[in-house]
PDB file of C-alpha atoms and ligand atoms in Angstrom:
ATOM      1  CA  MET E   1      -6.914  10.841  12.011  1.00 62.00           C
ATOM      2  CA  ASN E   2      -5.210  13.720  11.317  1.00 81.00           C
ATOM      3  CA  HIS E   3      -2.149  12.037  13.788  1.00 94.00           C
ATOM      4  CA  ARG E   4      -1.471  10.042  10.745  1.00 97.00           C
ATOM      5  CA  PRO E   5      -1.491  10.045   6.573  1.00 98.00           C
ATOM      6  CA  SER E   6      -4.608   9.492   4.261  1.00 98.00           C
ATOM      7  CA  THR E   7      -3.989   6.109   2.931  1.00 98.00           C
ATOM      8  CA  THR E   8      -5.939   4.517   0.163  1.00 98.00           C
ATOM      9  CA  VAL E   9      -4.679   0.948  -1.058  1.00 98.00           C
ATOM     10  CA  ILE E  10      -4.754   0.819  -4.744  1.00 98.00           C
ATOM     11  CA  LEU E  11      -4.863  -2.667  -6.376  1.00 98.00           C
ATOM     12  CA  ALA E  12      -5.090  -4.507  -9.954  1.00 98.00           C
ATOM     13  CA  MET E  13      -7.971  -7.903  -9.290  1.00 98.00           C
ATOM     14  CA  THR E  14      -8.776 -11.078 -11.245  1.00 98.00           C
ATOM     15  CA  ALA E  15     -12.409 -11.252 -11.378  1.00 98.00           C
ATOM     16  CA  ASP E  16     -11.878 -14.030  -8.829  1.00 98.00           C
ATOM     17  CA  GLY E  17     -10.602 -12.028  -6.803  1.00 98.00           C
ATOM     18  CA  LYS E  18      -6.665 -12.583  -6.468  1.00 98.00           C
ATOM     19  CA  ILE E  19      -3.961 -10.023  -6.821  1.00 98.00           C
ATOM     20  CA  ALA E  20      -0.894 -13.022  -8.330  1.00 98.00           C
ATOM     21  CA  ASP E  21      -0.582 -16.178  -9.353  1.00 97.00           C
ATOM     22  CA  GLU E  22       0.137 -18.775  -7.222  1.00 97.00           C
ATOM     23  CA  ARG E  23       3.864 -19.119  -7.538  1.00 96.00           C
ATOM     24  CA  ARG E  24       3.669 -14.325  -6.422  1.00 95.00           C
ATOM     25  CA  SER E  25       4.586 -14.082  -9.275  1.00 94.00           C
ATOM     26  CA  PRO E  26       4.368 -10.471 -10.144  1.00 95.00           C
ATOM     27  CA  ALA E  27       0.574  -9.220 -11.531  1.00 95.00           C
ATOM     28  CA  ARG E  28       0.498  -8.917 -15.388  1.00 94.00           C
ATOM     29  CA  PHE E  29      -2.496  -8.916 -16.557  1.00 97.00           C
ATOM     30  CA  GLY E  30      -3.961  -4.990 -15.536  1.00 97.00           C
ATOM     31  CA  SER E  31      -4.115  -3.240 -19.126  1.00 98.00           C
ATOM     32  CA  ALA E  32      -2.486  -0.135 -19.528  1.00 98.00           C
ATOM     33  CA  ALA E  33      -5.358   1.779 -18.681  1.00 98.00           C
ATOM     34  CA  ASP E  34      -4.625   0.678 -15.699  1.00 98.00           C
ATOM     35  CA  LYS E  35      -0.956   1.184 -15.590  1.00 98.00           C
ATOM     36  CA  ALA E  36      -1.581   4.781 -15.989  1.00 98.00           C
ATOM     37  CA  HIS E  37      -4.011   4.899 -13.430  1.00 98.00           C
ATOM     38  CA  LEU E  38      -1.575   3.730 -11.126  1.00 98.00           C
ATOM     39  CA  GLU E  39       0.511   6.131 -11.932  1.00 98.00           C
ATOM     40  CA  GLU E  40      -1.941   8.710 -11.957  1.00 98.00           C
ATOM     41  CA  GLN E  41      -2.681   7.873  -8.510  1.00 98.00           C
ATOM     42  CA  ILE E  42       1.064   7.386  -7.447  1.00 98.00           C
ATOM     43  CA  SER E  43       0.880  11.475  -8.492  1.00 98.00           C
ATOM     44  CA  LEU E  44      -1.772  12.171  -5.960  1.00 98.00           C
ATOM     45  CA  VAL E  45       0.444  11.239  -3.569  1.00 98.00           C
ATOM     46  CA  ASP E  46       3.185  12.217  -0.935  1.00 98.00           C
ATOM     47  CA  ALA E  47       4.554   8.281  -0.926  1.00 98.00           C
ATOM     48  CA  VAL E  48       3.748   5.014  -1.634  1.00 98.00           C
ATOM     49  CA  LEU E  49       4.419   1.767   0.759  1.00 98.00           C
ATOM     50  CA  PHE E  50       4.187  -1.733  -0.103  1.00 98.00           C
ATOM     51  CA  GLY E  51       5.574  -5.002   1.557  1.00 98.00           C
ATOM     52  CA  ALA E  52       8.750  -6.401   0.955  1.00 98.00           C
ATOM     53  CA  GLY E  53       7.068  -9.227  -1.084  1.00 97.00           C
ATOM     54  CA  THR E  54       5.708  -7.122  -2.697  1.00 98.00           C
ATOM     55  CA  LEU E  55       9.353  -5.843  -3.465  1.00 98.00           C
ATOM     56  CA  ARG E  56      11.294  -8.703  -4.498  1.00 97.00           C
ATOM     57  CA  ALA E  57       8.415 -10.053  -6.737  1.00 97.00           C
ATOM     58  CA  TYR E  58       8.860  -6.996  -9.202  1.00 97.00           C
ATOM     59  CA  GLY E  59      12.390  -6.404  -8.191  1.00 98.00           C
ATOM     60  CA  THR E  60      10.517  -2.579  -9.161  1.00 98.00           C
ATOM     61  CA  THR E  61       8.460  -0.174  -8.313  1.00 98.00           C
ATOM     62  CA  LEU E  62       6.333   1.977 -10.445  1.00 98.00           C
ATOM     63  CA  PRO E  63       8.491   6.204 -11.186  1.00 98.00           C
ATOM     64  CA  ILE E  64       6.525   9.539 -12.791  1.00 98.00           C
ATOM     65  CA  THR E  65       6.898   9.508 -16.158  1.00 98.00           C
ATOM     66  CA  ASN E  66       3.845  10.389 -17.811  1.00 97.00           C
ATOM     67  CA  PRO E  67       4.927  14.414 -18.366  1.00 98.00           C
ATOM     68  CA  ASP E  68       1.015  15.521 -17.524  1.00 97.00           C
ATOM     69  CA  TRP E  69       1.491  13.980 -14.021  1.00 97.00           C
ATOM     70  CA  LEU E  70       5.099  15.019 -13.542  1.00 98.00           C
ATOM     71  CA  GLN E  71       3.475  18.427 -13.565  1.00 98.00           C
ATOM     72  CA  GLN E  72       1.407  18.752 -12.641  1.00 97.00           C
ATOM     73  CA  ARG E  73       2.901  18.023  -9.076  1.00 98.00           C
ATOM     74  CA  GLN E  74       5.746  21.035 -10.024  1.00 97.00           C
ATOM     75  CA  GLU E  75       2.899  23.311  -9.523  1.00 97.00           C
ATOM     76  CA  ARG E  76       1.562  21.683  -6.519  1.00 95.00           C
ATOM     77  CA  SER E  77       5.367  22.298  -5.507  1.00 96.00           C
ATOM     78  CA  ARG E  78       5.607  18.747  -5.104  1.00 96.00           C
ATOM     79  CA  SER E  79       8.802  16.736  -5.556  1.00 97.00           C
ATOM     80  CA  PRO E  80       8.598  14.839  -8.859  1.00 98.00           C
ATOM     81  CA  GLN E  81       8.515  11.352  -7.348  1.00 98.00           C
ATOM     82  CA  PRO E  82       6.491  10.438  -3.797  1.00 98.00           C
ATOM     83  CA  ILE E  83       9.379   8.927  -1.632  1.00 98.00           C
ATOM     84  CA  HIS E  84       8.785   4.566  -1.692  1.00 98.00           C
ATOM     85  CA  ILE E  85       8.823   2.566   0.674  1.00 98.00           C
ATOM     86  CA  VAL E  86       8.940  -0.586   1.886  1.00 98.00           C
ATOM     87  CA  CYS E  87       7.815  -2.711   4.769  1.00 97.00           C
ATOM     88  CA  SER E  88      10.364  -5.647   6.022  1.00 97.00           C
ATOM     89  CA  ALA E  89      10.787  -7.274   9.302  1.00 94.00           C
ATOM     90  CA  SER E  90      13.201  -9.096   8.146  1.00 94.00           C
ATOM     91  CA  GLY E  91      14.699  -6.020   7.316  1.00 96.00           C
ATOM     92  CA  LYS E  92      15.684  -9.509   4.461  1.00 97.00           C
ATOM     93  CA  ILE E  93      16.015  -7.198   0.514  1.00 98.00           C
ATOM     94  CA  ASP E  94      18.616  -8.328  -2.331  1.00 98.00           C
ATOM     95  CA  PRO E  95      20.709  -4.757  -2.851  1.00 97.00           C
ATOM     96  CA  GLN E  96      20.959  -5.781  -6.637  1.00 97.00           C
ATOM     97  CA  LEU E  97      17.334  -4.810  -7.316  1.00 98.00           C
ATOM     98  CA  ARG E  98      15.997  -2.832  -9.467  1.00 98.00           C
ATOM     99  CA  PHE E  99      14.514  -0.944  -7.187  1.00 98.00           C
ATOM    100  CA  PHE E 100      17.322   0.405  -5.723  1.00 98.00           C
ATOM    101  CA  TYR E 101      19.090   1.929  -8.912  1.00 98.00           C
ATOM    102  CA  GLN E 102      15.618   2.962  -9.637  1.00 98.00           C
ATOM    103  CA  PRO E 103      15.316   7.421 -10.238  1.00 96.00           C
ATOM    104  CA  VAL E 104      13.130   7.858  -6.483  1.00 98.00           C
ATOM    105  CA  PRO E 105      13.923   8.187  -3.409  1.00 98.00           C
ATOM    106  CA  ARG E 106      13.408   5.252  -0.569  1.00 98.00           C
ATOM    107  CA  TRP E 107      12.405   4.917   2.530  1.00 98.00           C
ATOM    108  CA  LEU E 108      12.451   1.815   4.982  1.00 98.00           C
ATOM    109  CA  ILE E 109      10.001   0.722   7.724  1.00 98.00           C
ATOM    110  CA  THR E 110      12.134  -1.474   9.549  1.00 96.00           C
ATOM    111  CA  THR E 111      12.759  -3.322  13.047  1.00 94.00           C
ATOM    112  CA  ALA E 112      15.943  -3.381  14.657  1.00 93.00           C
ATOM    113  CA  ILE E 113      17.195  -6.646  13.585  1.00 93.00           C
ATOM    114  CA  GLY E 114      16.440  -5.443   9.914  1.00 95.00           C
ATOM    115  CA  ALA E 115      17.497  -2.022  10.599  1.00 97.00           C
ATOM    116  CA  GLN E 116      21.579  -3.434  11.548  1.00 97.00           C
ATOM    117  CA  LEU E 117      21.664  -5.278   7.890  1.00 97.00           C
ATOM    118  CA  TRP E 118      21.502  -1.219   6.219  1.00 97.00           C
ATOM    119  CA  GLN E 119      24.046   0.219   8.560  1.00 95.00           C
ATOM    120  CA  GLY E 120      26.275   2.927   6.733  1.00 94.00           C
ATOM    121  CA  LYS E 121      24.685   1.346   3.409  1.00 96.00           C
ATOM    122  CA  ARG E 122      23.683   4.420   1.415  1.00 94.00           C
ATOM    123  CA  GLU E 123      19.980   2.225  -1.163  1.00 97.00           C
ATOM    124  CA  PHE E 124      17.922   3.548   2.048  1.00 98.00           C
ATOM    125  CA  ALA E 125      17.656   6.994   2.784  1.00 98.00           C
ATOM    126  CA  LYS E 126      15.520   7.042   5.219  1.00 98.00           C
ATOM    127  CA  ILE E 127      15.603   3.895   7.894  1.00 98.00           C
ATOM    128  CA  LEU E 128      12.661   3.961  10.318  1.00 97.00           C
ATOM    129  CA  VAL E 129      12.578   1.759  13.358  1.00 96.00           C
ATOM    130  CA  PHE E 130       8.572   0.506  13.971  1.00 93.00           C
ATOM    131  CA  GLU E 131       8.675  -2.214  16.685  1.00 87.00           C
ATOM    132  CA  THR E 132       6.529  -3.411  18.846  1.00 83.00           C
ATOM    133  CA  LYS E 133       6.638  -4.423  22.271  1.00 75.00           C
ATOM    134  CA  ASP E 134       6.136  -7.892  21.941  1.00 69.00           C
ATOM    135  CA  LYS E 135      10.148  -8.997  21.447  1.00 62.00           C
ATOM    136  CA  LEU E 136       9.289 -12.314  20.789  1.00 57.00           C
ATOM    137  CA  ILE E 137       7.296 -11.705  17.186  1.00 60.00           C
ATOM    138  CA  GLN E 138       8.721  -9.563  14.795  1.00 66.00           C
ATOM    139  CA  SER E 139       6.415  -7.293  13.509  1.00 78.00           C
ATOM    140  CA  LEU E 140       6.047  -3.737  13.061  1.00 90.00           C
ATOM    141  CA  ASP E 141       3.645  -0.647  15.824  1.00 92.00           C
ATOM    142  CA  TRP E 142       1.844   0.962  12.405  1.00 95.00           C
ATOM    143  CA  SER E 143       0.040   3.012  14.601  1.00 94.00           C
ATOM    144  CA  GLU E 144       3.562   5.582  15.593  1.00 95.00           C
ATOM    145  CA  ALA E 145       4.640   4.453  12.368  1.00 97.00           C
ATOM    146  CA  PHE E 146       1.493   6.420  10.729  1.00 98.00           C
ATOM    147  CA  THR E 147       2.365   9.267  13.143  1.00 97.00           C
ATOM    148  CA  GLN E 148       5.664   9.297  12.678  1.00 97.00           C
ATOM    149  CA  LEU E 149       5.199   9.909   8.551  1.00 98.00           C
ATOM    150  CA  LYS E 150       2.661  12.575   9.476  1.00 98.00           C
ATOM    151  CA  LEU E 151       4.989  14.872  11.613  1.00 97.00           C
ATOM    152  CA  LEU E 152       7.951  13.912   8.623  1.00 98.00           C
ATOM    153  CA  GLY E 153       5.456  15.960   6.550  1.00 97.00           C
ATOM    154  CA  ILE E 154       3.757  12.715   4.770  1.00 98.00           C
ATOM    155  CA  GLU E 155      -0.354  13.575   3.738  1.00 98.00           C
ATOM    156  CA  LYS E 156      -1.400  11.413   1.484  1.00 98.00           C
ATOM    157  CA  LEU E 157       0.213   7.484   1.229  1.00 98.00           C
ATOM    158  CA  ALA E 158      -0.573   5.076  -1.581  1.00 98.00           C
ATOM    159  CA  ILE E 159      -0.735   1.221  -0.062  1.00 98.00           C
ATOM    160  CA  LEU E 160       0.801  -0.370  -3.228  1.00 98.00           C
ATOM    161  CA  GLY E 161      -0.415  -3.896  -1.875  1.00 94.00           C
ATOM    162  CA  GLY E 162       0.327  -7.099  -1.188  1.00 95.00           C
ATOM    163  CA  GLY E 163      -2.583  -9.014   1.180  1.00 97.00           C
ATOM    164  CA  GLU E 164      -0.101  -9.380   3.832  1.00 96.00           C
ATOM    165  CA  LEU E 165       0.790  -5.766   4.532  1.00 97.00           C
ATOM    166  CA  ILE E 166      -3.225  -4.518   3.854  1.00 97.00           C
ATOM    167  CA  ALA E 167      -4.123  -7.312   6.019  1.00 96.00           C
ATOM    168  CA  SER E 168      -2.214  -5.670   9.118  1.00 95.00           C
ATOM    169  CA  LEU E 169      -3.454  -2.321   7.842  1.00 96.00           C
ATOM    170  CA  LEU E 170      -6.815  -3.013   8.230  1.00 95.00           C
ATOM    171  CA  LYS E 171      -6.167  -5.130  11.086  1.00 92.00           C
ATOM    172  CA  ALA E 172      -4.610  -1.971  12.849  1.00 93.00           C
ATOM    173  CA  ASP E 173      -8.107   0.537  10.811  1.00 94.00           C
ATOM    174  CA  LEU E 174      -5.063   2.263   9.176  1.00 97.00           C
ATOM    175  CA  ILE E 175      -7.045   2.100   5.748  1.00 97.00           C
ATOM    176  CA  ASP E 176      -9.253   4.862   4.428  1.00 98.00           C
ATOM    177  CA  GLU E 177     -10.318   4.085   1.153  1.00 98.00           C
ATOM    178  CA  PHE E 178      -9.598   1.318  -2.064  1.00 98.00           C
ATOM    179  CA  TRP E 179      -9.343   1.690  -6.241  1.00 98.00           C
ATOM    180  CA  LEU E 180      -9.313  -1.630  -7.291  1.00 98.00           C
ATOM    181  CA  THR E 181      -9.369  -2.679 -10.557  1.00 98.00           C
ATOM    182  CA  ILE E 182     -11.204  -6.396 -11.801  1.00 98.00           C
ATOM    183  CA  CYS E 183      -9.638  -6.915 -14.478  1.00 98.00           C
ATOM    184  CA  PRO E 184     -11.385  -9.725 -17.242  1.00 98.00           C
ATOM    185  CA  VAL E 185      -9.193 -12.862 -16.046  1.00 98.00           C
ATOM    186  CA  ILE E 186      -9.689 -15.421 -13.894  1.00 98.00           C
ATOM    187  CA  LEU E 187      -6.451 -17.454 -12.419  1.00 98.00           C
ATOM    188  CA  GLY E 188      -7.808 -19.446  -9.463  1.00 97.00           C
ATOM    189  CA  GLY E 189      -5.717 -21.256  -6.281  1.00 96.00           C
ATOM    190  CA  ARG E 190      -6.324 -21.955  -3.545  1.00 94.00           C
ATOM    191  CA  GLU E 191      -3.043 -20.349  -2.169  1.00 95.00           C
ATOM    192  CA  ALA E 192      -2.914 -17.582  -4.732  1.00 97.00           C
ATOM    193  CA  PRO E 193      -2.834 -14.174  -2.464  1.00 97.00           C
ATOM    194  CA  THR E 194      -6.387 -12.415  -2.657  1.00 97.00           C
ATOM    195  CA  PRO E 195      -6.635  -7.754  -1.660  1.00 98.00           C
ATOM    196  CA  VAL E 196      -6.190  -8.883   2.487  1.00 97.00           C
ATOM    197  CA  GLU E 197      -4.062 -12.162   4.112  1.00 95.00           C
ATOM    198  CA  GLY E 198      -3.706 -12.903   7.425  1.00 92.00           C
ATOM    199  CA  ILE E 199      -6.717 -14.630   9.425  1.00 92.00           C
ATOM    200  CA  GLY E 200      -9.724 -13.092   8.469  1.00 92.00           C
ATOM    201  CA  LEU E 201     -12.603 -11.493   9.382  1.00 91.00           C
ATOM    202  CA  SER E 202     -15.638 -12.815  10.803  1.00 92.00           C
ATOM    203  CA  GLN E 203     -18.896 -12.065   9.411  1.00 93.00           C
ATOM    204  CA  GLN E 204     -19.750 -10.111  12.051  1.00 92.00           C
ATOM    205  CA  GLN E 205     -16.696  -8.322  12.041  1.00 90.00           C
ATOM    206  CA  ARG E 206     -16.986  -7.991   7.986  1.00 93.00           C
ATOM    207  CA  GLN E 207     -15.090  -4.114   7.155  1.00 94.00           C
ATOM    208  CA  ARG E 208     -17.722  -2.084   5.256  1.00 96.00           C
ATOM    209  CA  LEU E 209     -17.341  -0.150   1.983  1.00 97.00           C
ATOM    210  CA  GLU E 210     -19.311   2.426   0.592  1.00 98.00           C
ATOM    211  CA  LEU E 211     -18.801   2.436  -3.263  1.00 98.00           C
ATOM    212  CA  LEU E 212     -18.201   5.927  -4.165  1.00 98.00           C
ATOM    213  CA  ILE E 213     -16.903   5.834  -8.677  1.00 98.00           C
ATOM    214  CA  VAL E 214     -17.442   3.048 -10.931  1.00 98.00           C
ATOM    215  CA  LYS E 215     -15.636   3.440 -14.002  1.00 98.00           C
ATOM    216  CA  GLN E 216     -15.823   1.154 -17.464  1.00 98.00           C
ATOM    217  CA  VAL E 217     -12.221   1.982 -19.359  1.00 98.00           C
ATOM    218  CA  GLY E 218     -12.685  -1.097 -21.949  1.00 98.00           C
ATOM    219  CA  GLN E 219     -12.910  -4.441 -20.309  1.00 98.00           C
ATOM    220  CA  GLU E 220     -11.885  -3.739 -16.449  1.00 98.00           C
ATOM    221  CA  VAL E 221     -13.648  -1.787 -13.904  1.00 98.00           C
ATOM    222  CA  PHE E 222     -12.145   0.988 -11.501  1.00 98.00           C
ATOM    223  CA  LEU E 223     -13.949   1.159  -8.247  1.00 98.00           C
ATOM    224  CA  HIS E 224     -13.209   3.031  -5.567  1.00 98.00           C
ATOM    225  CA  TYR E 225     -14.120   2.910  -2.128  1.00 98.00           C
ATOM    226  CA  ARG E 226     -13.985   4.729   1.424  1.00 98.00           C
ATOM    227  CA  LEU E 227     -13.294   2.373   4.430  1.00 97.00           C
ATOM    228  CA  GLN E 228     -16.503   2.693   7.156  1.00 92.00           C
ATOM    229  CA  HIS E 229     -13.755   2.909   9.936  1.00 76.00           C
ATOM    230  CA  TYR E 230     -14.496   1.239  12.919  1.00 60.00           C
ATOM    231  CA  SER E 231     -15.206   3.536  15.341  1.00 57.00           C
ATOM    232  CA  SER E 232     -17.502   6.111  12.829  1.00 54.00           C
ATOM    233  CA  GLN E 233     -18.988   2.236  13.074  1.00 54.00           C
ATOM    234  CA  ASN E 234     -19.926   1.921  16.207  1.00 55.00           C
ATOM    235  CA  ASN E 235     -21.107   6.302  16.316  1.00 52.00           C
ATOM    236  CA  ARG E 236     -23.678   5.069  13.784  1.00 48.00           C
ATOM    237  CA  GLN E 237     -24.025   1.789  15.575  1.00 50.00           C
ATOM    238  CA  GLU E 238     -24.780   3.592  18.892  1.00 49.00           C
ATOM    239  CA  LYS E 239     -26.842   6.894  17.317  1.00 46.00           C
ATOM    240  CA  MET E 240     -29.362   3.589  15.458  1.00 43.00           C
ATOM    241  CA  GLY E 241     -29.261   2.978  19.211  1.00 43.00           C
ATOM    242  CA  GLN E 242     -28.074  -0.981  18.246  1.00 41.00           C
TER     243      GLN E 242
HETATM  244  N1  NAP G 301      -2.046  -7.166  -8.767  1.00 69.92           N
HETATM  245  C1  NAP G 301      -1.442  -6.265  -7.666  1.00 69.92           C
HETATM  246  O1  NAP G 301      -2.300  -5.058  -7.892  1.00 69.92           O
HETATM  247  C2  NAP G 301      -0.439  -6.386  -6.813  1.00 69.92           C
HETATM  248  C3  NAP G 301      -0.174  -5.229  -6.070  1.00 69.92           C
HETATM  249  C4  NAP G 301       1.222  -5.524  -5.319  1.00 69.92           C
HETATM  250  C5  NAP G 301       1.761  -6.856  -4.834  1.00 69.92           C
HETATM  251  N2  NAP G 301      -0.127  -7.736  -5.933  1.00 69.92           N
HETATM  252  C6  NAP G 301       0.623  -9.198  -5.439  1.00 69.92           C
HETATM  253  O2  NAP G 301       1.292  -9.799  -4.048  1.00 69.92           O
HETATM  254  C7  NAP G 301       2.587 -10.899  -4.155  1.00 69.92           C
HETATM  255  C8  NAP G 301       3.407 -10.227  -2.546  1.00 69.92           C
HETATM  256  O3  NAP G 301       1.996 -10.342  -1.635  1.00 69.92           O
HETATM  257  P1  NAP G 301       2.424 -10.440   0.159  1.00 69.92           P
HETATM  258  O4  NAP G 301       0.900 -10.682   0.733  1.00 69.92           O
HETATM  259  O5  NAP G 301       2.984 -11.712  -0.418  1.00 69.92           O
HETATM  260  O6  NAP G 301       3.551 -10.130   0.387  1.00 69.92           O
HETATM  261  P2  NAP G 301       3.254  -8.288   0.878  1.00 69.92           P
HETATM  262  O7  NAP G 301       2.282  -7.614   2.109  1.00 69.92           O
HETATM  263  O8  NAP G 301       3.984  -7.567  -0.072  1.00 69.92           O
HETATM  264  O9  NAP G 301       4.639  -8.883   2.099  1.00 69.92           O
HETATM  265  C9  NAP G 301       4.625  -9.567   2.969  1.00 69.92           C
HETATM  266  C10 NAP G 301       5.981  -8.787   3.430  1.00 69.92           C
HETATM  267  O10 NAP G 301       6.459  -7.958   3.747  1.00 69.92           O
HETATM  268  C11 NAP G 301       7.007  -7.373   5.188  1.00 69.92           C
HETATM  269  N3  NAP G 301       5.696  -7.453   6.018  1.00 69.92           N
HETATM  270  C12 NAP G 301       4.946  -6.780   5.204  1.00 69.92           C
HETATM  271  N4  NAP G 301       3.617  -6.527   6.699  1.00 69.92           N
HETATM  272  C13 NAP G 301       4.337  -6.550   7.720  1.00 69.92           C
HETATM  273  C14 NAP G 301       3.584  -6.437   8.777  1.00 69.92           C
HETATM  274  N5  NAP G 301       2.937  -5.778   9.511  1.00 69.92           N
HETATM  275  N6  NAP G 301       4.400  -6.276   9.746  1.00 69.92           N
HETATM  276  C15 NAP G 301       6.329  -6.452   9.646  1.00 69.92           C
HETATM  277  N7  NAP G 301       6.752  -6.501   7.942  1.00 69.92           N
HETATM  278  C16 NAP G 301       5.575  -6.977   6.979  1.00 69.92           C
HETATM  279  C17 NAP G 301       8.283  -8.309   5.459  1.00 69.92           C
HETATM  280  O11 NAP G 301       9.135  -8.285   4.761  1.00 69.92           O
HETATM  281  P3  NAP G 301      10.109  -9.800   5.855  1.00 69.92           P
HETATM  282  O12 NAP G 301       9.953 -11.242   5.481  1.00 69.92           O
HETATM  283  O13 NAP G 301      11.063  -9.380   5.160  1.00 69.92           O
HETATM  284  O14 NAP G 301      10.154  -9.286   7.147  1.00 69.92           O
HETATM  285  C18 NAP G 301       6.990  -9.875   4.429  1.00 69.92           C
HETATM  286  O15 NAP G 301       7.580 -11.111   4.316  1.00 69.92           O
HETATM  287  C19 NAP G 301       2.935 -11.045  -5.378  1.00 69.92           C
HETATM  288  O16 NAP G 301       2.327 -12.243  -5.188  1.00 69.92           O
HETATM  289  C20 NAP G 301       2.902  -9.567  -6.186  1.00 69.92           C
HETATM  290  O17 NAP G 301       2.495  -9.581  -7.167  1.00 69.92           O
HETATM  291  C21 NAP G 301      -0.069  -7.127  -6.612  1.00 69.92           C
END
């Protein structure tokens, strides 16, 4: 893992496992405590990463405003705000979004075609192109991207959703931890997104987690999990002679 940033997914989820409603509206069901938890987690990292779908839903990102977190970053010689990295294969993001006026550094991870849309523009301080070799589908080479992010000084990365991005990163075995906030609401709906979209895993392929922390604040439960990586799972199974 030393060749890439350590990664933590941070998400709020309904009691029935949804991260948004069927219209994919911004998730507004978390409490003030959940927002403070998200801000604290963001204050601990060098960069945050989110999908273009999440940016299109919210139009904004979450800058750190809590003076304590800002001071702690200063004491650790970190910039006031982590880098906010958007991933978009198409590069099609509305430049009028409020995000582009927020006081945070912005990077884009995209394809060569996506990068062309932002050539000569100032919205993103850095545009990183990581394509898979398959030219027929526009998809990103996440292993290469994460290696480069580490070389660019990003040691700790928070992944803020949505489900499509998380599915890709889980498939590439690039997620180390999850912070899930279970909120006391139900949204239901077949089309409402969950933390991991994509085609899913069979029971045999299931991704195992280790529960590290359970914390209740008011009506919400904060769960901190560590993923058991495929390599460590395999090693363990080999050791157990399975
Ligand atoms: N509850 C929560 O904590 C929380 C947090 C975040 C988001 N959400 C919700 O989640 C929903 C959005 O999630 P989502 O799954 O629809 O979208 P998403 O993962 O945020 O973004 C999907 C888009 O990001 C780009 N992308 C993601 N993975 C990619 C990959 N592997 N390769 C290339 N491009 C990739 C593509 O952009 P292009 O189309 O531009 O190519 C894709 O269409 C919203 O409703 C939002 O409210 C909830």
